[in-house]
Amino acid sequence: MKYLTKLFILLFATLVYSQNIPSSNIYIAENRYLLSPAWAGIGDCLQIRLLTNTNWTNVPDAPRTYSLVLNGRLSDQSGLGAIFTRDKNGFTSRHYAVLSYAYHLTL
């Protein structure tokens, strides 16, 4: 039974992740939506940002990340956001999209 429990935890831990988005730390201060999906729709208008991050600029096939970040308000208490990312590292490339909905409670 211990073996099955450990196996289940190991498999489950590899499938679940939260807010694991490659991004540059320079943009975090003005784009809080990258930190947490709960920030979707906090601003008064639609926010669109195109981010790029290049490591090792003079090295061929250096890691590069491109992201398009959108978030905006649907109503007074809800927001919608999306992040579209392309992460390229040498011969490998990864494309993914993250969609989120946030409902804001007034306390």
Coordinates of C-alpha atoms in Angstrom, one line a residue:
M1 CA 0.0 0.0 0.0
K2 CA 2.9 2.4 0.8
Y3 CA 4.3 1.7 -2.7
L4 CA 1.0 2.6 -4.4
T5 CA 0.6 5.7 -2.4
K6 CA 4.1 6.9 -3.2
L7 CA 3.6 6.1 -6.9
F8 CA 0.3 8.0 -7.0
I9 CA 1.8 11.1 -5.3
L10 CA 4.8 11.0 -7.7
L11 CA 2.5 10.7 -10.8
F12 CA 0.1 13.3 -9.5
A13 CA 2.9 15.8 -8.7
T14 CA 4.3 15.6 -12.2
L15 CA 0.9 16.4 -13.8
V16 CA -0.1 19.4 -11.6
Y17 CA 1.6 22.8 -11.7
S18 CA 0.6 26.3 -10.9
Q19 CA 1.8 29.6 -12.4
N20 CA 4.9 28.0 -13.9
I21 CA 5.3 30.4 -16.7
P22 CA 8.7 31.4 -18.0
S23 CA 9.0 35.2 -17.9
S24 CA 11.5 37.9 -17.3
N25 CA 11.4 39.4 -13.8
I26 CA 11.7 42.9 -15.3
Y27 CA 8.0 43.0 -16.4
I28 CA 6.5 41.6 -13.1
A29 CA 6.2 45.0 -11.4
E30 CA 3.7 46.4 -14.0
N31 CA 2.1 43.1 -15.1
R32 CA 0.8 41.4 -11.9
Y33 CA -1.3 39.0 -14.0
L34 CA 1.9 37.0 -14.6
L35 CA 2.2 36.3 -10.9
S36 CA -1.4 35.2 -10.3
P37 CA -4.5 34.7 -12.5
A38 CA -6.5 36.4 -9.8
W39 CA -5.3 39.8 -11.1
A40 CA -7.2 39.3 -14.4
G41 CA -9.5 42.3 -14.9
I42 CA -8.2 44.4 -12.0
G43 CA -7.4 47.4 -14.3
D44 CA -10.0 49.7 -15.9
C45 CA -9.1 48.7 -19.5
L46 CA -7.9 45.8 -21.7
Q47 CA -4.2 45.3 -21.1
I48 CA -2.2 43.8 -24.0
R49 CA 1.5 43.1 -23.6
L50 CA 4.1 41.4 -25.8
L51 CA 7.1 40.1 -23.9
T52 CA 10.3 38.7 -25.1
N53 CA 13.3 37.3 -23.2
T54 CA 16.5 36.2 -24.8
N55 CA 19.3 34.5 -22.9
W56 CA 22.9 34.3 -24.1
T57 CA 22.5 36.7 -27.0
N58 CA 25.7 35.8 -28.8
V59 CA 25.2 32.0 -28.6
P60 CA 23.5 30.2 -31.5
D61 CA 20.2 28.4 -30.5
A62 CA 20.1 30.3 -27.2
P63 CA 17.0 30.0 -25.1
R64 CA 14.2 32.5 -26.2
T65 CA 10.8 33.1 -24.8
Y66 CA 8.0 35.0 -26.5
S67 CA 4.7 35.8 -24.7
L68 CA 1.5 37.6 -25.5
V69 CA -0.4 38.5 -22.3
L70 CA -4.0 39.8 -22.4
N71 CA -6.3 40.5 -19.6
G72 CA -9.3 42.7 -19.1
R73 CA -12.5 43.3 -17.3
L74 CA -15.8 41.5 -18.2
S75 CA -18.0 43.3 -15.7
D76 CA -17.5 45.1 -12.4
Q77 CA -16.6 42.0 -10.5
S78 CA -15.1 39.6 -13.1
G79 CA -12.1 39.5 -15.4
L80 CA -10.7 37.3 -18.1
G81 CA -7.1 36.7 -19.0
A82 CA -4.9 34.7 -21.4
I83 CA -1.2 34.1 -21.9
F84 CA 0.1 32.6 -25.1
T85 CA 3.8 31.5 -24.9
R86 CA 6.5 30.1 -27.2
D87 CA 9.5 28.8 -25.4
K88 CA 12.4 27.9 -27.7
N89 CA 15.5 26.2 -26.4
G90 CA 17.9 24.9 -29.0
F91 CA 16.2 22.1 -30.9
T92 CA 13.1 22.0 -28.7
S93 CA 10.2 24.4 -28.8
R94 CA 7.1 24.5 -26.6
H95 CA 3.9 26.4 -27.4
Y96 CA 1.1 26.7 -24.9
A97 CA -1.8 28.9 -23.8
V98 CA -3.2 29.6 -20.4
L99 CA -6.7 31.0 -20.0
S100 CA -8.2 32.2 -16.7
Y101 CA -11.3 33.7 -15.2
A102 CA -11.3 35.8 -12.1
Y103 CA -14.3 36.7 -9.9
H104 CA -13.5 39.6 -7.6
L105 CA -15.3 39.8 -4.2
T106 CA -15.7 43.1 -2.4
L107 CA -14.7 42.8 1.2

